[in-house]
Amino acid sequence: MLKQRVVAAEKIAAELHEAEDAVDQAIIKLAKLAGTLPVARFETNMSAIVGQDAVAKVTQAVAAAGQVRQMVADAHQALSETQRQVGLGARMFGAGTEKPKGHSVTNDRNAANEAELQTRAVA
């Protein structure tokens, strides 16, 4: 049972990190576009009115992507709590990066949780 939880958590972590990276890439690409639009206007000597609707939509998209990023970050935090709830404690899954300080359980507690789960699995 513990092994199944670990496998599931590893899959979730990998997909979560992929989603976080995808959102960041979207923000990067939208921000580049948002910067290119006014540069193109200057380079072509166009009026500020030209393309204003497009500029407004792109800047709204950047803001929306920022909100999506916040929601994914909130989901990441919620999954950290879920990880503790299912007895996986402070295990690290996914991209190989350290979790921020203050978001982990002590190693002693993790060892105790794992020992308890292994005892249940055997019983």
mmCIF file with all atom_site columns, C-alpha atoms in Angstrom:
data_model
loop_
_atom_site.group_PDB
_atom_site.id
_atom_site.type_symbol
_atom_site.label_atom_id
_atom_site.label_alt_id
_atom_site.label_comp_id
_atom_site.label_asym_id
_atom_site.label_entity_id
_atom_site.label_seq_id
_atom_site.pdbx_PDB_ins_code
_atom_site.Cartn_x
_atom_site.Cartn_y
_atom_site.Cartn_z
_atom_site.occupancy
_atom_site.B_iso_or_equiv
_atom_site.pdbx_formal_charge
_atom_site.auth_seq_id
_atom_site.auth_comp_id
_atom_site.auth_asym_id
_atom_site.auth_atom_id
_atom_site.pdbx_PDB_model_num
ATOM 1   C CA . MET A 1 1   ? 0.000  0.000  0.000   1.00 0.00 ? 1   MET A CA 1
ATOM 2   C CA . LEU A 1 2   ? 2.842  2.423  0.833   1.00 0.00 ? 2   LEU A CA 1
ATOM 3   C CA . LYS A 1 3   ? 4.520  1.632  -2.478  1.00 0.00 ? 3   LYS A CA 1
ATOM 4   C CA . GLN A 1 4   ? 1.303  2.466  -4.372  1.00 0.00 ? 4   GLN A CA 1
ATOM 5   C CA . ARG A 1 5   ? 1.069  5.806  -2.563  1.00 0.00 ? 5   ARG A CA 1
ATOM 6   C CA . VAL A 1 6   ? 4.683  6.609  -3.361  1.00 0.00 ? 6   VAL A CA 1
ATOM 7   C CA . VAL A 1 7   ? 4.193  5.736  -7.047  1.00 0.00 ? 7   VAL A CA 1
ATOM 8   C CA . ALA A 1 8   ? 1.040  7.879  -7.212  1.00 0.00 ? 8   ALA A CA 1
ATOM 9   C CA . ALA A 1 9   ? 2.776  10.769 -5.441  1.00 0.00 ? 9   ALA A CA 1
ATOM 10  C CA . GLU A 1 10  ? 5.733  10.585 -7.833  1.00 0.00 ? 10  GLU A CA 1
ATOM 11  C CA . LYS A 1 11  ? 3.380  10.750 -10.831 1.00 0.00 ? 11  LYS A CA 1
ATOM 12  C CA . ILE A 1 12  ? 1.447  13.659 -9.346  1.00 0.00 ? 12  ILE A CA 1
ATOM 13  C CA . ALA A 1 13  ? 4.665  15.518 -8.510  1.00 0.00 ? 13  ALA A CA 1
ATOM 14  C CA . ALA A 1 14  ? 6.050  15.076 -12.018 1.00 0.00 ? 14  ALA A CA 1
ATOM 15  C CA . GLU A 1 15  ? 2.835  16.331 -13.604 1.00 0.00 ? 15  GLU A CA 1
ATOM 16  C CA . LEU A 1 16  ? 2.604  19.205 -11.133 1.00 0.00 ? 16  LEU A CA 1
ATOM 17  C CA . HIS A 1 17  ? 6.130  20.346 -11.976 1.00 0.00 ? 17  HIS A CA 1
ATOM 18  C CA . GLU A 1 18  ? 5.350  20.066 -15.699 1.00 0.00 ? 18  GLU A CA 1
ATOM 19  C CA . ALA A 1 19  ? 2.240  22.202 -15.206 1.00 0.00 ? 19  ALA A CA 1
ATOM 20  C CA . GLU A 1 20  ? 4.188  24.790 -13.191 1.00 0.00 ? 20  GLU A CA 1
ATOM 21  C CA . ASP A 1 21  ? 6.827  24.951 -15.915 1.00 0.00 ? 21  ASP A CA 1
ATOM 22  C CA . ALA A 1 22  ? 4.173  25.268 -18.641 1.00 0.00 ? 22  ALA A CA 1
ATOM 23  C CA . VAL A 1 23  ? 2.502  28.171 -16.846 1.00 0.00 ? 23  VAL A CA 1
ATOM 24  C CA . ASP A 1 24  ? 5.854  29.911 -16.416 1.00 0.00 ? 24  ASP A CA 1
ATOM 25  C CA . GLN A 1 25  ? 6.631  29.379 -20.112 1.00 0.00 ? 25  GLN A CA 1
ATOM 26  C CA . ALA A 1 26  ? 3.245  30.846 -21.035 1.00 0.00 ? 26  ALA A CA 1
ATOM 27  C CA . ILE A 1 27  ? 3.959  33.904 -18.880 1.00 0.00 ? 27  ILE A CA 1
ATOM 28  C CA . ILE A 1 28  ? 7.379  34.297 -20.514 1.00 0.00 ? 28  ILE A CA 1
ATOM 29  C CA . LYS A 1 29  ? 5.919  34.092 -24.031 1.00 0.00 ? 29  LYS A CA 1
ATOM 30  C CA . LEU A 1 30  ? 3.043  36.447 -23.237 1.00 0.00 ? 30  LEU A CA 1
ATOM 31  C CA . ALA A 1 31  ? 5.408  38.946 -21.626 1.00 0.00 ? 31  ALA A CA 1
ATOM 32  C CA . LYS A 1 32  ? 7.647  38.863 -24.710 1.00 0.00 ? 32  LYS A CA 1
ATOM 33  C CA . LEU A 1 33  ? 4.616  39.494 -26.904 1.00 0.00 ? 33  LEU A CA 1
ATOM 34  C CA . ALA A 1 34  ? 3.470  42.318 -24.621 1.00 0.00 ? 34  ALA A CA 1
ATOM 35  C CA . GLY A 1 35  ? 6.905  43.908 -25.017 1.00 0.00 ? 35  GLY A CA 1
ATOM 36  C CA . THR A 1 36  ? 7.071  43.379 -28.769 1.00 0.00 ? 36  THR A CA 1
ATOM 37  C CA . LEU A 1 37  ? 3.776  45.125 -29.538 1.00 0.00 ? 37  LEU A CA 1
ATOM 38  C CA . PRO A 1 38  ? 4.770  48.641 -28.432 1.00 0.00 ? 38  PRO A CA 1
ATOM 39  C CA . VAL A 1 39  ? 8.258  48.206 -29.893 1.00 0.00 ? 39  VAL A CA 1
ATOM 40  C CA . ALA A 1 40  ? 6.679  47.373 -33.263 1.00 0.00 ? 40  ALA A CA 1
ATOM 41  C CA . ARG A 1 41  ? 4.481  50.453 -32.978 1.00 0.00 ? 41  ARG A CA 1
ATOM 42  C CA . PHE A 1 42  ? 7.523  52.668 -32.348 1.00 0.00 ? 42  PHE A CA 1
ATOM 43  C CA . GLU A 1 43  ? 9.551  51.059 -35.121 1.00 0.00 ? 43  GLU A CA 1
ATOM 44  C CA . THR A 1 44  ? 6.752  51.576 -37.654 1.00 0.00 ? 44  THR A CA 1
ATOM 45  C CA . ASN A 1 45  ? 5.863  55.104 -36.484 1.00 0.00 ? 45  ASN A CA 1
ATOM 46  C CA . MET A 1 46  ? 2.223  54.135 -35.893 1.00 0.00 ? 46  MET A CA 1
ATOM 47  C CA . SER A 1 47  ? -0.238 56.040 -33.746 1.00 0.00 ? 47  SER A CA 1
ATOM 48  C CA . ALA A 1 48  ? -0.726 54.810 -30.176 1.00 0.00 ? 48  ALA A CA 1
ATOM 49  C CA . ILE A 1 49  ? -4.315 54.008 -31.144 1.00 0.00 ? 49  ILE A CA 1
ATOM 50  C CA . VAL A 1 50  ? -3.206 51.396 -33.677 1.00 0.00 ? 50  VAL A CA 1
ATOM 51  C CA . GLY A 1 51  ? -3.368 47.952 -32.117 1.00 0.00 ? 51  GLY A CA 1
ATOM 52  C CA . GLN A 1 52  ? -4.533 49.230 -28.727 1.00 0.00 ? 52  GLN A CA 1
ATOM 53  C CA . ASP A 1 53  ? -7.225 46.549 -28.445 1.00 0.00 ? 53  ASP A CA 1
ATOM 54  C CA . ALA A 1 54  ? -4.599 43.864 -29.045 1.00 0.00 ? 54  ALA A CA 1
ATOM 55  C CA . VAL A 1 55  ? -2.234 45.385 -26.479 1.00 0.00 ? 55  VAL A CA 1
ATOM 56  C CA . ALA A 1 56  ? -5.060 45.475 -23.934 1.00 0.00 ? 56  ALA A CA 1
ATOM 57  C CA . LYS A 1 57  ? -5.967 41.833 -24.576 1.00 0.00 ? 57  LYS A CA 1
ATOM 58  C CA . VAL A 1 58  ? -2.350 40.661 -24.311 1.00 0.00 ? 58  VAL A CA 1
ATOM 59  C CA . THR A 1 59  ? -1.789 42.525 -21.048 1.00 0.00 ? 59  THR A CA 1
ATOM 60  C CA . GLN A 1 60  ? -5.007 40.993 -19.704 1.00 0.00 ? 60  GLN A CA 1
ATOM 61  C CA . ALA A 1 61  ? -3.673 37.581 -20.747 1.00 0.00 ? 61  ALA A CA 1
ATOM 62  C CA . VAL A 1 62  ? -0.438 38.232 -18.807 1.00 0.00 ? 62  VAL A CA 1
ATOM 63  C CA . ALA A 1 63  ? -2.487 39.124 -15.729 1.00 0.00 ? 63  ALA A CA 1
ATOM 64  C CA . ALA A 1 64  ? -4.675 36.038 -16.158 1.00 0.00 ? 64  ALA A CA 1
ATOM 65  C CA . ALA A 1 65  ? -1.585 33.837 -16.498 1.00 0.00 ? 65  ALA A CA 1
ATOM 66  C CA . GLY A 1 66  ? -0.330 35.314 -13.230 1.00 0.00 ? 66  GLY A CA 1
ATOM 67  C CA . GLN A 1 67  ? -3.589 34.300 -11.593 1.00 0.00 ? 67  GLN A CA 1
ATOM 68  C CA . VAL A 1 68  ? -3.268 30.787 -13.020 1.00 0.00 ? 68  VAL A CA 1
ATOM 69  C CA . ARG A 1 69  ? 0.262  30.608 -11.629 1.00 0.00 ? 69  ARG A CA 1
ATOM 70  C CA . GLN A 1 70  ? -1.067 31.550 -8.189  1.00 0.00 ? 70  GLN A CA 1
ATOM 71  C CA . MET A 1 71  ? -3.751 28.858 -8.389  1.00 0.00 ? 71  MET A CA 1
ATOM 72  C CA . VAL A 1 72  ? -1.176 26.220 -9.353  1.00 0.00 ? 72  VAL A CA 1
ATOM 73  C CA . ALA A 1 73  ? 1.062  27.360 -6.485  1.00 0.00 ? 73  ALA A CA 1
ATOM 74  C CA . ASP A 1 74  ? -1.930 27.074 -4.134  1.00 0.00 ? 74  ASP A CA 1
ATOM 75  C CA . ALA A 1 75  ? -2.610 23.572 -5.478  1.00 0.00 ? 75  ALA A CA 1
ATOM 76  C CA . HIS A 1 76  ? 1.041  22.703 -4.819  1.00 0.00 ? 76  HIS A CA 1
ATOM 77  C CA . GLN A 1 77  ? 0.626  23.781 -1.192  1.00 0.00 ? 77  GLN A CA 1
ATOM 78  C CA . ALA A 1 78  ? -2.606 21.793 -0.893  1.00 0.00 ? 78  ALA A CA 1
ATOM 79  C CA . LEU A 1 79  ? -0.869 18.722 -2.304  1.00 0.00 ? 79  LEU A CA 1
ATOM 80  C CA . SER A 1 80  ? 1.881  19.129 0.294   1.00 0.00 ? 80  SER A CA 1
ATOM 81  C CA . GLU A 1 81  ? -0.798 18.864 2.968   1.00 0.00 ? 81  GLU A CA 1
ATOM 82  C CA . THR A 1 82  ? -2.338 15.873 1.198   1.00 0.00 ? 82  THR A CA 1
ATOM 83  C CA . GLN A 1 83  ? 1.100  14.251 1.166   1.00 0.00 ? 83  GLN A CA 1
ATOM 84  C CA . ARG A 1 84  ? 1.216  14.483 4.953   1.00 0.00 ? 84  ARG A CA 1
ATOM 85  C CA . GLN A 1 85  ? -2.389 13.266 5.270   1.00 0.00 ? 85  GLN A CA 1
ATOM 86  C CA . VAL A 1 86  ? -1.605 10.068 3.387   1.00 0.00 ? 86  VAL A CA 1
ATOM 87  C CA . GLY A 1 87  ? 1.456  9.401  5.518   1.00 0.00 ? 87  GLY A CA 1
ATOM 88  C CA . LEU A 1 88  ? 4.213  10.300 3.081   1.00 0.00 ? 88  LEU A CA 1
ATOM 89  C CA . GLY A 1 89  ? 5.605  13.023 5.327   1.00 0.00 ? 89  GLY A CA 1
ATOM 90  C CA . ALA A 1 90  ? 8.552  15.051 4.103   1.00 0.00 ? 90  ALA A CA 1
ATOM 91  C CA . ARG A 1 91  ? 9.431  12.937 1.087   1.00 0.00 ? 91  ARG A CA 1
ATOM 92  C CA . MET A 1 92  ? 10.659 14.873 -1.918  1.00 0.00 ? 92  MET A CA 1
ATOM 93  C CA . PHE A 1 93  ? 9.073  14.073 -5.270  1.00 0.00 ? 93  PHE A CA 1
ATOM 94  C CA . GLY A 1 94  ? 9.543  15.404 -8.740  1.00 0.00 ? 94  GLY A CA 1
ATOM 95  C CA . ALA A 1 95  ? 11.912 18.013 -10.066 1.00 0.00 ? 95  ALA A CA 1
ATOM 96  C CA . GLY A 1 96  ? 14.664 17.426 -7.515  1.00 0.00 ? 96  GLY A CA 1
ATOM 97  C CA . THR A 1 97  ? 14.362 20.819 -5.902  1.00 0.00 ? 97  THR A CA 1
ATOM 98  C CA . GLU A 1 98  ? 14.215 21.460 -2.196  1.00 0.00 ? 98  GLU A CA 1
ATOM 99  C CA . LYS A 1 99  ? 10.899 22.467 -0.693  1.00 0.00 ? 99  LYS A CA 1
ATOM 100 C CA . PRO A 1 100 ? 10.775 25.920 0.901   1.00 0.00 ? 100 PRO A CA 1
ATOM 101 C CA . LYS A 1 101 ? 11.640 26.025 4.603   1.00 0.00 ? 101 LYS A CA 1
ATOM 102 C CA . GLY A 1 102 ? 8.671  25.682 6.913   1.00 0.00 ? 102 GLY A CA 1
ATOM 103 C CA . HIS A 1 103 ? 6.872  23.218 4.645   1.00 0.00 ? 103 HIS A CA 1
ATOM 104 C CA . SER A 1 104 ? 8.356  19.938 5.762   1.00 0.00 ? 104 SER A CA 1
ATOM 105 C CA . VAL A 1 105 ? 7.868  17.475 8.553   1.00 0.00 ? 105 VAL A CA 1
ATOM 106 C CA . THR A 1 106 ? 10.804 16.374 10.695  1.00 0.00 ? 106 THR A CA 1
ATOM 107 C CA . ASN A 1 107 ? 12.648 13.237 9.650   1.00 0.00 ? 107 ASN A CA 1
ATOM 108 C CA . ASP A 1 108 ? 11.727 11.519 12.935  1.00 0.00 ? 108 ASP A CA 1
ATOM 109 C CA . ARG A 1 109 ? 8.036  12.002 12.276  1.00 0.00 ? 109 ARG A CA 1
ATOM 110 C CA . ASN A 1 110 ? 8.451  10.848 8.681   1.00 0.00 ? 110 ASN A CA 1
ATOM 111 C CA . ALA A 1 111 ? 10.250 7.696  9.838   1.00 0.00 ? 111 ALA A CA 1
ATOM 112 C CA . ALA A 1 112 ? 7.510  7.020  12.385  1.00 0.00 ? 112 ALA A CA 1
ATOM 113 C CA . ASN A 1 113 ? 4.788  7.465  9.740   1.00 0.00 ? 113 ASN A CA 1
ATOM 114 C CA . GLU A 1 114 ? 6.568  5.156  7.318   1.00 0.00 ? 114 GLU A CA 1
ATOM 115 C CA . ALA A 1 115 ? 7.114  2.496  9.996   1.00 0.00 ? 115 ALA A CA 1
ATOM 116 C CA . GLU A 1 116 ? 3.435  2.660  10.942  1.00 0.00 ? 116 GLU A CA 1
ATOM 117 C CA . LEU A 1 117 ? 2.351  2.311  7.307   1.00 0.00 ? 117 LEU A CA 1
ATOM 118 C CA . GLN A 1 118 ? 4.656  -0.624 6.745   1.00 0.00 ? 118 GLN A CA 1
ATOM 119 C CA . THR A 1 119 ? 3.289  -2.307 9.872   1.00 0.00 ? 119 THR A CA 1
ATOM 120 C CA . ARG A 1 120 ? -0.265 -1.849 8.591   1.00 0.00 ? 120 ARG A CA 1
ATOM 121 C CA . ALA A 1 121 ? 0.668  -3.210 5.178   1.00 0.00 ? 121 ALA A CA 1
ATOM 122 C CA . VAL A 1 122 ? 2.127  -6.359 6.730   1.00 0.00 ? 122 VAL A CA 1
ATOM 123 C CA . ALA A 1 123 ? -0.791 -6.887 9.140   1.00 0.00 ? 123 ALA A CA 1
#
